[in-house]
mmCIF file of C-alpha atoms in Angstrom:
data_model
loop_
_atom_site.group_PDB
_atom_site.id
_atom_site.type_symbol
_atom_site.label_atom_id
_atom_site.label_comp_id
_atom_site.label_asym_id
_atom_site.label_seq_id
_atom_site.Cartn_x
_atom_site.Cartn_y
_atom_site.Cartn_z
ATOM 1 C CA MET A 1332 89.682 187.919 -11.255
ATOM 2 C CA LYS A 1333 91.106 185.358 -13.555
ATOM 3 C CA ILE A 1334 94.368 185.775 -15.757
ATOM 4 C CA PRO A 1335 94.351 184.446 -19.609
ATOM 5 C CA ILE A 1336 95.727 181.258 -19.440
ATOM 6 C CA ARG A 1337 98.822 182.195 -22.182
ATOM 7 C CA ILE A 1338 99.656 185.059 -19.793
ATOM 8 C CA LEU A 1339 100.176 182.688 -17.093
ATOM 9 C CA MET A 1340 101.629 180.209 -19.129
ATOM 10 C CA GLU A 1341 104.176 182.594 -19.820
ATOM 11 C CA ARG A 1342 104.940 183.877 -16.533
ATOM 12 C CA TYR A 1343 104.803 181.250 -14.564
ATOM 13 C CA GLN A 1344 105.597 177.873 -16.792
ATOM 14 C CA ASN A 1345 109.293 177.720 -15.638
ATOM 15 C CA HIS A 1346 108.490 178.230 -12.284
ATOM 16 C CA LEU A 1347 106.065 175.482 -12.108
ATOM 17 C CA TYR A 1348 108.201 173.317 -13.682
ATOM 18 C CA ARG A 1349 111.203 173.786 -11.304
ATOM 19 C CA ILE A 1350 108.696 173.390 -8.285
ATOM 20 C CA ALA A 1351 107.686 170.259 -9.458
ATOM 21 C CA PHE A 1352 111.256 168.689 -10.822
ATOM 22 C CA SER A 1353 112.380 169.483 -7.335
ATOM 23 C CA ILE A 1354 109.857 166.881 -6.375
ATOM 24 C CA CYS A 1355 109.620 164.509 -9.182
ATOM 25 C CA GLN A 1356 113.333 164.931 -9.969
ATOM 26 C CA ASN A 1357 113.059 164.060 -13.619
ATOM 27 C CA ARG A 1358 111.945 166.091 -16.412
ATOM 28 C CA GLU A 1359 108.841 164.064 -18.107
ATOM 29 C CA ASP A 1360 107.398 163.715 -14.992
ATOM 30 C CA ALA A 1361 107.488 167.484 -14.025
ATOM 31 C CA GLU A 1362 106.475 168.537 -17.518
ATOM 32 C CA ASP A 1363 103.436 167.021 -17.332
ATOM 33 C CA VAL A 1364 102.657 168.163 -13.743
ATOM 34 C CA VAL A 1365 102.834 171.624 -15.788
ATOM 35 C CA GLN A 1366 100.963 170.699 -18.172
ATOM 36 C CA ASP A 1367 98.255 169.584 -16.060
ATOM 37 C CA THR A 1368 98.335 172.187 -13.667
ATOM 38 C CA PHE A 1369 97.736 174.736 -16.206
ATOM 39 C CA LEU A 1370 94.780 172.651 -18.009
ATOM 40 C CA GLN A 1371 93.387 172.419 -14.428
ATOM 41 C CA TYR A 1372 93.315 176.036 -14.415
ATOM 42 C CA HIS A 1373 91.787 176.463 -17.773
ATOM 43 C CA ILE A 1374 89.155 174.436 -16.615
ATOM 44 C CA LEU A 1375 87.964 175.562 -13.489
ATOM 45 C CA LYS A 1376 85.471 177.944 -13.106
ATOM 46 C CA LYS A 1377 86.645 179.704 -9.743
ATOM 47 C CA GLU A 1378 87.748 183.193 -9.459
ATOM 48 C CA PHE A 1379 90.895 184.383 -7.698
ATOM 49 C CA GLU A 1380 91.046 187.801 -5.680
ATOM 50 C CA ASP A 1381 94.448 188.576 -7.617
ATOM 51 C CA GLU A 1382 97.391 187.412 -9.294
ATOM 52 C CA THR A 1383 99.244 186.512 -6.097
ATOM 53 C CA HIS A 1384 96.499 184.183 -5.332
ATOM 54 C CA ILE A 1385 96.450 182.769 -8.962
ATOM 55 C CA ARG A 1386 100.340 182.163 -8.261
ATOM 56 C CA ALA A 1387 99.763 180.444 -5.094
ATOM 57 C CA TRP A 1388 97.149 178.216 -6.115
ATOM 58 C CA LEU A 1389 99.476 176.817 -9.079
ATOM 59 C CA MET A 1390 102.010 176.246 -6.852
ATOM 60 C CA ARG A 1391 99.861 174.180 -4.579
ATOM 61 C CA VAL A 1392 98.544 172.373 -7.473
ATOM 62 C CA ALA A 1393 101.840 171.552 -9.296
ATOM 63 C CA ILE A 1394 103.273 170.497 -5.292
ATOM 64 C CA ASN A 1395 99.894 168.058 -5.024
ATOM 65 C CA LYS A 1396 100.352 166.695 -8.425
ATOM 66 C CA SER A 1397 103.932 165.768 -7.934
ATOM 67 C CA ARG A 1398 103.786 163.981 -4.765
ATOM 68 C CA ASN A 1399 100.391 162.038 -6.691
ATOM 69 C CA ILE A 1400 102.891 161.336 -9.728
ATOM 70 C CA VAL A 1401 105.722 159.933 -7.485
ATOM 71 C CA ARG A 1402 103.607 158.144 -5.276
ATOM 72 C CA ALA A 1403 101.325 156.418 -7.883
ATOM 73 C CA PHE A 1404 103.496 152.936 -8.675
ATOM 74 C CA TRP A 1405 102.433 152.768 -12.374
ATOM 75 C CA ARG A 1406 105.507 154.905 -13.844
ATOM 76 C CA LYS A 1407 106.978 155.269 -17.489
ATOM 77 C CA HIS A 1408 110.216 154.656 -18.341
ATOM 78 C CA ARG A 1409 111.936 158.280 -17.611
ATOM 79 C CA GLN A 1410 115.352 159.496 -18.399
ATOM 80 C CA SER A 1411 117.549 159.390 -15.209
ATOM 81 C CA LEU A 1412 118.734 162.256 -12.965
ATOM 82 C CA GLU A 1413 122.231 161.809 -13.645
ATOM 83 C CA SER A 1414 121.803 162.080 -17.841
ATOM 84 C CA TYR A 1415 119.369 165.274 -17.535
ATOM 85 C CA MET A 1416 121.907 166.877 -15.352
ATOM 86 C CA GLU A 1417 124.661 166.653 -18.072
ATOM 87 C CA GLU A 1418 122.667 168.675 -19.942
ATOM 88 C CA LEU A 1419 122.022 171.338 -17.702
ATOM 89 C CA ASP A 1420 124.103 174.315 -18.138
ATOM 90 C CA PHE A 1421 125.058 175.372 -14.872
ATOM 91 C CA PRO A 1422 127.343 178.675 -14.606
ATOM 92 C CA ASP A 1423 129.862 177.220 -12.130
ATOM 93 C CA THR A 1424 130.505 173.915 -9.834
ATOM 94 C CA GLU A 1425 129.009 175.770 -7.038
ATOM 95 C CA SER A 1426 125.622 176.061 -8.318
ATOM 96 C CA SER A 1427 125.758 172.141 -9.711
ATOM 97 C CA THR A 1428 126.705 170.941 -6.303
ATOM 98 C CA LEU A 1429 124.172 173.103 -4.667
ATOM 99 C CA PHE A 1430 121.506 171.700 -7.268
ATOM 100 C CA GLU A 1431 122.300 168.036 -6.238
ATOM 101 C CA ALA A 1432 122.623 169.139 -2.744
ATOM 102 C CA VAL A 1433 119.326 170.473 -2.438
ATOM 103 C CA LEU A 1434 117.595 167.308 -4.492
ATOM 104 C CA ARG A 1435 119.371 165.273 -2.132
ATOM 105 C CA LEU A 1436 117.195 167.050 0.651
ATOM 106 C CA PRO A 1437 114.277 164.633 2.213
ATOM 107 C CA GLU A 1438 111.068 166.036 -0.022
ATOM 108 C CA LYS A 1439 109.520 168.197 2.748
ATOM 109 C CA GLN A 1440 112.692 170.099 3.534
ATOM 110 C CA ARG A 1441 113.514 170.261 -0.193
ATOM 111 C CA THR A 1442 109.385 171.928 -0.915
ATOM 112 C CA VAL A 1443 110.428 174.515 1.850
ATOM 113 C CA ILE A 1444 113.526 175.461 0.536
ATOM 114 C CA HIS A 1445 112.630 175.689 -2.860
ATOM 115 C CA LEU A 1446 109.811 178.210 -2.352
ATOM 116 C CA PHE A 1447 111.641 180.400 0.171
ATOM 117 C CA TYR A 1448 114.796 180.952 -1.770
ATOM 118 C CA TYR A 1449 113.630 180.743 -5.484
ATOM 119 C CA GLU A 1450 110.135 181.852 -4.908
ATOM 120 C CA ASP A 1451 110.968 184.647 -2.248
ATOM 121 C CA TYR A 1452 107.573 182.983 -0.437
ATOM 122 C CA THR A 1453 107.554 184.166 3.412
ATOM 123 C CA ILE A 1454 107.370 181.093 6.201
ATOM 124 C CA LYS A 1455 103.449 182.243 6.454
ATOM 125 C CA GLU A 1456 102.655 182.042 2.659
ATOM 126 C CA ILE A 1457 104.423 178.816 2.554
ATOM 127 C CA ALA A 1458 102.156 177.517 5.381
ATOM 128 C CA GLU A 1459 99.095 178.407 3.173
ATOM 129 C CA ILE A 1460 100.129 176.871 0.228
ATOM 130 C CA LEU A 1461 101.402 173.470 1.686
ATOM 131 C CA HIS A 1462 98.455 173.430 4.319
ATOM 132 C CA VAL A 1463 100.495 173.266 7.361
ATOM 133 C CA SER A 1464 101.530 175.288 10.795
ATOM 134 C CA GLU A 1465 104.367 178.141 10.365
ATOM 135 C CA SER A 1466 106.376 175.990 13.035
ATOM 136 C CA ASN A 1467 106.153 173.300 10.880
ATOM 137 C CA VAL A 1468 107.312 175.161 8.144
ATOM 138 C CA LYS A 1469 110.327 176.761 9.986
ATOM 139 C CA VAL A 1470 111.363 173.083 11.170
ATOM 140 C CA ARG A 1471 111.666 171.907 7.652
ATOM 141 C CA LEU A 1472 113.284 174.918 6.553
ATOM 142 C CA ASN A 1473 115.863 174.983 9.272
ATOM 143 C CA ARG A 1474 116.106 171.230 9.118
ATOM 144 C CA GLY A 1475 116.950 171.955 5.496
ATOM 145 C CA ARG A 1476 119.375 174.691 5.784
ATOM 146 C CA ALA A 1477 121.433 172.561 8.274
ATOM 147 C CA ALA A 1478 121.496 170.058 5.825
ATOM 148 C CA LEU A 1479 123.047 172.414 3.198
ATOM 149 C CA ARG A 1480 125.386 173.830 5.337
ATOM 150 C CA GLU A 1481 126.588 170.231 6.742
ATOM 151 C CA GLU A 1482 127.016 169.439 2.882
ATOM 152 C CA ILE A 1483 128.222 172.070 0.995
ATOM 153 C CA LYS A 1484 129.884 173.883 4.015
ATOM 154 C CA GLU A 1485 131.065 177.233 3.039
ATOM 155 C CA ASP A 1486 129.424 177.551 -0.042
ATOM 156 C CA TRP A 1487 126.013 177.804 1.730
ATOM 157 C CA ASN A 1488 125.927 181.126 4.372
ATOM 158 C CA TYR A 1489 124.567 180.903 7.758
ATOM 159 C CA ASP A 1490 121.180 182.575 7.086
ATOM 160 C CA GLU A 1491 119.874 185.041 10.120
ATOM 161 C CA SER A 1492 116.173 184.125 9.964
ATOM 162 C CA MET B 1365 126.477 186.367 -2.896
ATOM 163 C CA THR B 1366 123.431 185.758 -0.644
ATOM 164 C CA ASN B 1367 121.748 182.231 -0.432
ATOM 165 C CA HIS B 1368 119.019 183.378 -2.090
ATOM 166 C CA GLU B 1369 121.086 184.745 -5.246
ATOM 167 C CA LYS B 1370 123.065 181.316 -4.976
ATOM 168 C CA TYR B 1371 119.904 179.313 -4.781
ATOM 169 C CA LYS B 1372 118.554 181.132 -7.640
ATOM 170 C CA GLN B 1373 121.770 180.938 -9.954
ATOM 171 C CA ALA B 1374 121.580 177.186 -9.295
ATOM 172 C CA PHE B 1375 118.058 176.601 -10.452
ATOM 173 C CA ASP B 1376 117.977 179.450 -13.029
ATOM 174 C CA CYS B 1377 118.822 176.465 -15.728
ATOM 175 C CA LEU B 1378 116.105 174.294 -15.167
ATOM 176 C CA THR B 1379 113.550 175.400 -17.806
ATOM 177 C CA THR B 1380 111.295 173.831 -20.178
ATOM 178 C CA ASP B 1381 109.936 174.819 -23.396
ATOM 179 C CA ALA B 1382 107.818 171.966 -23.579
ATOM 180 C CA GLU B 1383 104.151 172.637 -25.344
ATOM 181 C CA ILE B 1384 101.288 172.950 -23.139
ATOM 182 C CA ASN B 1385 98.234 171.386 -24.680
ATOM 183 C CA LEU B 1386 94.902 172.350 -24.087
ATOM 184 C CA ASN B 1387 92.712 170.729 -26.005
ATOM 185 C CA PRO B 1388 89.255 168.692 -24.967
ATOM 186 C CA ALA B 1389 90.981 165.394 -25.312
ATOM 187 C CA SER B 1390 93.308 166.727 -22.146
ATOM 188 C CA ILE B 1391 90.580 168.453 -20.248
ATOM 189 C CA ARG B 1392 88.526 165.023 -20.450
ATOM 190 C CA ARG B 1393 91.649 163.646 -19.046
ATOM 191 C CA SER B 1394 91.877 165.748 -16.463
ATOM 192 C CA ARG B 1395 88.509 165.062 -15.361
ATOM 193 C CA THR B 1396 88.659 161.591 -15.236
ATOM 194 C CA THR B 1397 88.618 159.772 -11.716
ATOM 195 C CA ARG B 1398 91.662 158.894 -10.340
ATOM 196 C CA VAL B 1399 91.430 154.690 -11.124
ATOM 197 C CA VAL B 1400 94.728 152.823 -10.602
ATOM 198 C CA ARG B 1401 93.391 149.608 -11.628
ATOM 199 C CA ARG B 1402 92.612 148.557 -15.055
ATOM 200 C CA MET B 1403 92.246 146.121 -17.685
ATOM 201 C CA CYS B 1404 95.076 144.351 -18.837
ATOM 202 C CA TYR B 1405 95.574 141.574 -21.695
ATOM 203 C CA THR B 1406 98.666 139.456 -20.546
ATOM 204 C CA ALA B 1407 100.325 137.567 -23.844
ATOM 205 C CA ALA B 1408 102.172 134.531 -23.846
ATOM 206 C CA CYS B 1409 105.558 136.374 -24.764
ATOM 207 C CA LEU B 1410 107.680 134.785 -22.669
ATOM 208 C CA VAL B 1411 107.747 130.621 -21.758
ATOM 209 C CA MET B 1412 106.480 130.486 -18.257
ATOM 210 C CA MET B 1413 106.000 127.241 -16.022
ATOM 211 C CA PHE B 1414 104.027 127.366 -13.208
ATOM 212 C CA ALA B 1415 103.722 126.019 -9.730
ATOM 213 C CA ALA B 1416 100.768 126.840 -8.573
ATOM 214 C CA SER B 1417 97.809 129.459 -9.707
ATOM 215 C CA ASN B 1418 99.997 131.959 -7.031
ATOM 216 C CA GLY B 1419 103.676 131.379 -7.187
ATOM 217 C CA ILE B 1420 107.314 132.176 -8.191
ATOM 218 C CA CYS B 1421 108.297 130.855 -11.238
ATOM 219 C CA TYR B 1422 110.966 131.628 -13.502
ATOM 220 C CA ALA B 1423 110.942 132.267 -17.307
ATOM 221 C CA ALA B 1424 113.458 129.945 -19.639
ATOM 222 C CA THR B 1425 114.948 133.141 -21.221
ATOM 223 C CA GLY B 1426 118.435 132.980 -19.649
ATOM 224 C CA LYS B 1427 117.722 136.290 -18.242
ATOM 225 C CA SER B 1428 116.846 136.618 -14.367
ATOM 226 C CA LEU B 1429 113.313 136.969 -14.244
ATOM 227 C CA VAL B 1430 110.986 136.513 -11.350
ATOM 228 C CA HIS B 1431 107.176 136.127 -12.083
ATOM 229 C CA THR B 1432 104.314 136.265 -9.049
ATOM 230 C CA ILE B 1433 101.049 135.969 -9.241
ATOM 231 C CA ILE B 1434 98.808 137.641 -6.301
ATOM 232 C CA VAL B 1435 95.277 137.222 -6.239
ATOM 233 C CA MET B 1436 93.385 140.124 -4.949
ATOM 234 C CA ALA B 1437 90.381 140.179 -2.511
ATOM 235 C CA ASP B 1438 88.203 140.227 -5.337
ATOM 236 C CA GLY B 1439 89.591 137.254 -7.028
ATOM 237 C CA SER B 1440 91.546 139.350 -9.997
ATOM 238 C CA ASN B 1441 95.330 138.394 -10.555
ATOM 239 C CA VAL B 1442 97.816 140.789 -10.679
ATOM 240 C CA GLU B 1443 100.895 139.143 -12.521
ATOM 241 C CA ILE B 1444 104.114 140.783 -11.282
ATOM 242 C CA SER B 1445 107.132 140.660 -13.326
ATOM 243 C CA GLU B 1446 110.534 141.494 -12.560
ATOM 244 C CA ASP B 1447 113.993 141.395 -14.648
ATOM 245 C CA ASP B 1448 117.110 143.495 -14.002
ATOM 246 C CA ASN B 1449 115.890 146.776 -15.029
ATOM 247 C CA SER B 1450 111.996 146.642 -14.673
ATOM 248 C CA VAL B 1451 109.135 145.414 -13.420
ATOM 249 C CA THR B 1452 105.823 144.867 -14.925
ATOM 250 C CA PHE B 1453 102.472 144.618 -13.082
ATOM 251 C CA THR B 1454 99.639 143.309 -15.206
ATOM 252 C CA ILE B 1455 95.837 143.245 -13.926
ATOM 253 C CA GLU B 1456 93.624 140.314 -15.182
ATOM 254 C CA LYS B 1457 90.054 141.887 -13.932
ATOM 255 C CA THR B 1458 87.757 138.990 -13.148
ATOM 256 C CA GLY B 1459 85.360 140.730 -10.969
ATOM 257 C CA ASP B 1460 83.246 143.626 -10.733
ATOM 258 C CA LEU B 1461 85.709 146.177 -9.197
ATOM 259 C CA SER B 1462 84.003 147.590 -6.101
ATOM 260 C CA TYR B 1463 84.628 146.749 -2.704
ATOM 261 C CA THR B 1464 82.145 149.531 -1.238
ATOM 262 C CA THR B 1465 78.677 150.346 -2.541
ATOM 263 C CA ALA B 1466 76.222 153.215 -1.027
ATOM 264 C CA GLU B 1467 72.834 152.226 -0.591
ATOM 265 C CA ASN B 1468 69.810 153.374 1.230
ATOM 266 C CA GLY B 1469 71.720 155.636 3.205
ATOM 267 C CA ARG B 1470 74.218 153.426 4.247
ATOM 268 C CA LEU B 1471 78.115 152.183 3.317
ATOM 269 C CA TYR B 1472 78.711 148.677 2.816
ATOM 270 C CA LEU B 1473 81.939 146.662 2.325
ATOM 271 C CA ASN B 1474 81.339 144.043 -0.709
ATOM 272 C CA LEU B 1475 83.648 140.982 -0.037
ATOM 273 C CA ASN B 1476 83.644 137.197 -0.880
ATOM 274 C CA ASP B 1477 79.815 137.594 -1.249
ATOM 275 C CA GLU B 1478 79.462 139.328 2.239
ATOM 276 C CA LYS B 1479 77.829 142.592 2.386
ATOM 277 C CA THR B 1480 79.114 144.045 5.835
ATOM 278 C CA ASP B 1481 77.707 147.688 6.912
ATOM 279 C CA ILE B 1482 80.720 149.883 7.302
ATOM 280 C CA THR B 1483 78.916 153.182 7.600
ATOM 281 C CA ASP B 1484 79.302 154.126 11.092
ATOM 282 C CA GLN B 1485 82.968 153.245 10.757
ATOM 283 C CA CYS B 1486 83.384 155.431 7.936
ATOM 284 C CA SER B 1487 83.356 159.365 7.480
ATOM 285 C CA ASP B 1488 85.148 162.345 5.446
ATOM 286 C CA THR B 1489 87.950 161.826 8.392
ATOM 287 C CA ASP B 1490 87.847 158.043 8.897
ATOM 288 C CA TYR B 1491 87.881 154.628 7.363
ATOM 289 C CA PHE B 1492 87.179 151.012 8.046
ATOM 290 C CA ARG B 1493 90.140 148.147 7.369
ATOM 291 C CA LYS B 1494 90.396 144.969 7.160
ATOM 292 C CA ASP B 1495 93.212 143.054 7.142
ATOM 293 C CA TYR B 1496 93.824 139.318 5.595
ATOM 294 C CA THR B 1497 96.980 136.904 4.710
ATOM 295 C CA ASP B 1498 96.658 135.378 1.273
ATOM 296 C CA SER B 1499 97.942 131.335 1.380
ATOM 297 C CA GLU B 1500 101.018 132.677 -0.280
ATOM 298 C CA GLY B 1501 101.568 134.802 3.318
ATOM 299 C CA ASN B 1502 101.138 138.248 1.287
ATOM 300 C CA LYS B 1503 99.008 140.484 3.856
ATOM 301 C CA HIS B 1504 95.933 142.281 1.907
ATOM 302 C CA VAL B 1505 94.990 145.446 4.035
ATOM 303 C CA LEU B 1506 91.862 146.815 2.670
ATOM 304 C CA ILE B 1507 90.343 150.582 3.383
ATOM 305 C CA ALA B 1508 87.118 152.364 2.876
ATOM 306 C CA GLY B 1509 86.099 155.376 4.160
ATOM 307 C CA GLY B 1510 84.204 158.510 3.172
ATOM 308 C CA THR B 1511 80.402 159.173 3.357
ATOM 309 C CA VAL B 1512 77.484 157.747 1.369
ATOM 310 C CA GLU B 1513 78.050 160.979 -0.876
ATOM 311 C CA SER B 1514 81.525 160.026 -1.843
ATOM 312 C CA TYR B 1515 83.361 156.990 -0.784
ATOM 313 C CA GLY B 1516 86.144 155.163 -2.042
ATOM 314 C CA TRP B 1517 88.355 152.020 -1.369
ATOM 315 C CA ALA B 1518 91.944 150.755 -1.828
ATOM 316 C CA GLU B 1519 93.847 147.479 -1.161
ATOM 317 C CA TYR B 1520 97.509 147.417 -0.484
ATOM 318 C CA ILE B 1521 99.248 144.287 -0.780
ATOM 319 C CA PHE B 1522 102.528 143.596 1.751
ATOM 320 C CA ASN B 1523 104.483 140.324 0.866
ATOM 321 C CA ALA B 1524 105.378 137.877 3.573
ATOM 322 C CA GLU B 1525 108.182 139.920 4.635
ATOM 323 C CA GLY B 1526 106.126 142.897 5.406
ATOM 324 C CA LYS B 1527 107.302 144.826 2.567
ATOM 325 C CA TYR B 1528 104.696 146.945 0.619
ATOM 326 C CA ILE B 1529 104.326 145.848 -3.183
ATOM 327 C CA PHE B 1530 101.351 147.435 -4.438
ATOM 328 C CA ASN B 1531 98.163 148.836 -4.530
ATOM 329 C CA THR B 1532 94.860 149.112 -6.271
ATOM 330 C CA MET B 1533 92.146 151.876 -5.401
ATOM 331 C CA ASN B 1534 89.082 154.112 -6.591
ATOM 332 C CA ILE B 1535 89.314 156.953 -4.460
ATOM 333 C CA PRO B 1536 86.732 160.028 -5.058
ATOM 334 C CA THR B 1537 87.741 163.049 -6.346
ATOM 335 C CA ASP B 1538 87.012 166.517 -5.817
ATOM 336 C CA GLU B 1539 86.221 168.260 -9.661
ATOM 337 C CA ALA B 1540 87.526 171.826 -7.817
ATOM 338 C CA ASN B 1541 90.535 170.294 -6.798
ATOM 339 C CA PRO B 1542 91.180 166.792 -8.058
ATOM 340 C CA ASP B 1543 94.501 166.016 -6.267
ATOM 341 C CA GLU B 1544 93.568 167.371 -2.707
ATOM 342 C CA THR B 1545 93.233 163.762 -1.134
ATOM 343 C CA PRO B 1546 90.320 162.837 0.786
ATOM 344 C CA VAL B 1547 91.374 163.287 4.880
ATOM 345 C CA TRP B 1548 90.487 159.408 5.311
ATOM 346 C CA PHE B 1549 92.536 158.355 2.625
ATOM 347 C CA ALA B 1550 95.506 160.099 3.799
ATOM 348 C CA LYS B 1551 95.150 159.153 7.393
ATOM 349 C CA ALA B 1552 94.608 155.594 6.148
ATOM 350 C CA GLU B 1553 97.819 155.841 4.069
ATOM 351 C CA LYS B 1554 99.662 157.447 6.801
ATOM 352 C CA ASP B 1555 99.016 154.955 9.100
ATOM 353 C CA LEU B 1556 99.785 152.003 7.179
ATOM 354 C CA GLY B 1557 103.293 153.678 6.240
ATOM 355 C CA VAL B 1558 102.335 154.009 2.616
ATOM 356 C CA ASP B 1559 101.788 157.471 2.380
ATOM 357 C CA ALA B 1560 103.192 160.179 -0.120
ATOM 358 C CA ASP B 1561 106.190 161.295 2.286
ATOM 359 C CA ALA B 1562 107.239 157.543 3.091
ATOM 360 C CA LEU B 1563 107.274 156.718 0.053
ATOM 361 C CA LEU B 1564 109.316 159.717 -1.347
ATOM 362 C CA GLU B 1565 111.748 159.331 1.565
ATOM 363 C CA GLN B 1566 112.370 155.826 0.044
ATOM 364 C CA GLY B 1567 114.514 157.353 -3.034
ATOM 365 C CA GLY B 1568 113.956 159.527 -5.954
ATOM 366 C CA SER B 1569 111.773 159.094 -8.944
ATOM 367 C CA TYR B 1570 114.038 156.568 -10.534
ATOM 368 C CA LYS B 1571 114.698 154.327 -7.634
ATOM 369 C CA ILE B 1572 111.381 153.662 -6.376
ATOM 370 C CA ASP B 1573 111.544 150.143 -4.133
ATOM 371 C CA GLU B 1574 114.442 149.115 -2.069
ATOM 372 C CA THR B 1575 116.317 146.822 -4.782
ATOM 373 C CA GLY B 1576 116.430 150.094 -6.985
ATOM 374 C CA ILE B 1577 114.095 148.613 -9.363
ATOM 375 C CA GLU B 1578 112.050 150.932 -11.815
ATOM 376 C CA GLN B 1579 108.576 149.939 -12.260
ATOM 377 C CA THR B 1580 107.326 150.288 -15.588
ATOM 378 C CA GLU B 1581 103.521 150.155 -17.175
ATOM 379 C CA THR B 1582 103.601 147.651 -20.059
ATOM 380 C CA VAL B 1583 99.999 146.472 -21.591
ATOM 381 C CA THR B 1584 100.452 143.846 -24.178
ATOM 382 C CA GLU B 1585 98.233 142.132 -26.234
ATOM 383 C CA SER B 1586 96.219 139.211 -25.070
ATOM 384 C CA ALA B 1587 97.117 135.299 -26.576
ATOM 385 C CA GLN B 1588 93.518 134.280 -25.896
#
């Protein structure tokens, strides 16, 4: 199956933006990633099993593109993270503190944390998206959790799993 | 509130209403093989005094400015200009950009008029490597990998202190998955310590190198 791109854009544009931003850490690069990801889907001659498959594919492509952008040494002037954060409308200080703490995590942990806590993917699904082993995902997740607990203390609960 | 709820509340504020462009020009751009080296022209907009063809010099502008020229393996010059706020890379392409060629079912490295058969060292999962040090003490690492059907190369430059400066490359892309990195290339970058993870660990998106200078790309008109 292949879902019309306009429907996917409506459903997943912000999701892709968030995962891209968590890696690139600036708005312009993240928007470029979203643009290019949807473009790639648009031109790709590939059938998918279902929407879950499409969503996972979009995530993986956005993550790869984000990493490639950060890796490229040609980069344009971008708005700084600090000034962009001033524009964001956090509901409370705990949210902004958590947001900053997540962005300070190493990228490997940050990506897994985001896929787990925001996108509600299981460890198995995250492993498939990132093309790594499940044990690898568990290690990154646990390290990310520990780092968040260390940084924001009681604002981050102990996870049971 | 659970951690999931806290996390979602924190990241829900991240939204975008940027227009998604799906026009043919954008589609053509997405099919372009990733080529980092490009033709640029340098401008005489700064007054420079050069000590040598490779050298460090300072602009007579009053601002702190560092200007370096590095000669690439194929003889092209890369000018690196740094001031307090930005780093600019300008490449003057002088040679035919192709360190690797495929002929009669074999893969060759072409360097300094020498042609080396590297077929047996290259595959989808392995690469050929050649190191040398230039007259300024910069270390150049040339890598080439892949198969006769799909091959690529990259040149990495490290300064005399061993710090990674920049690279140029021509890496094949798979049309179905243009952002998937060939295995041999990922392995080479990891071996050299210049893979995405290593670079990402160095800092955020606006602090690329150790001195915190943000790299920019500028193309200026030729004074020639």
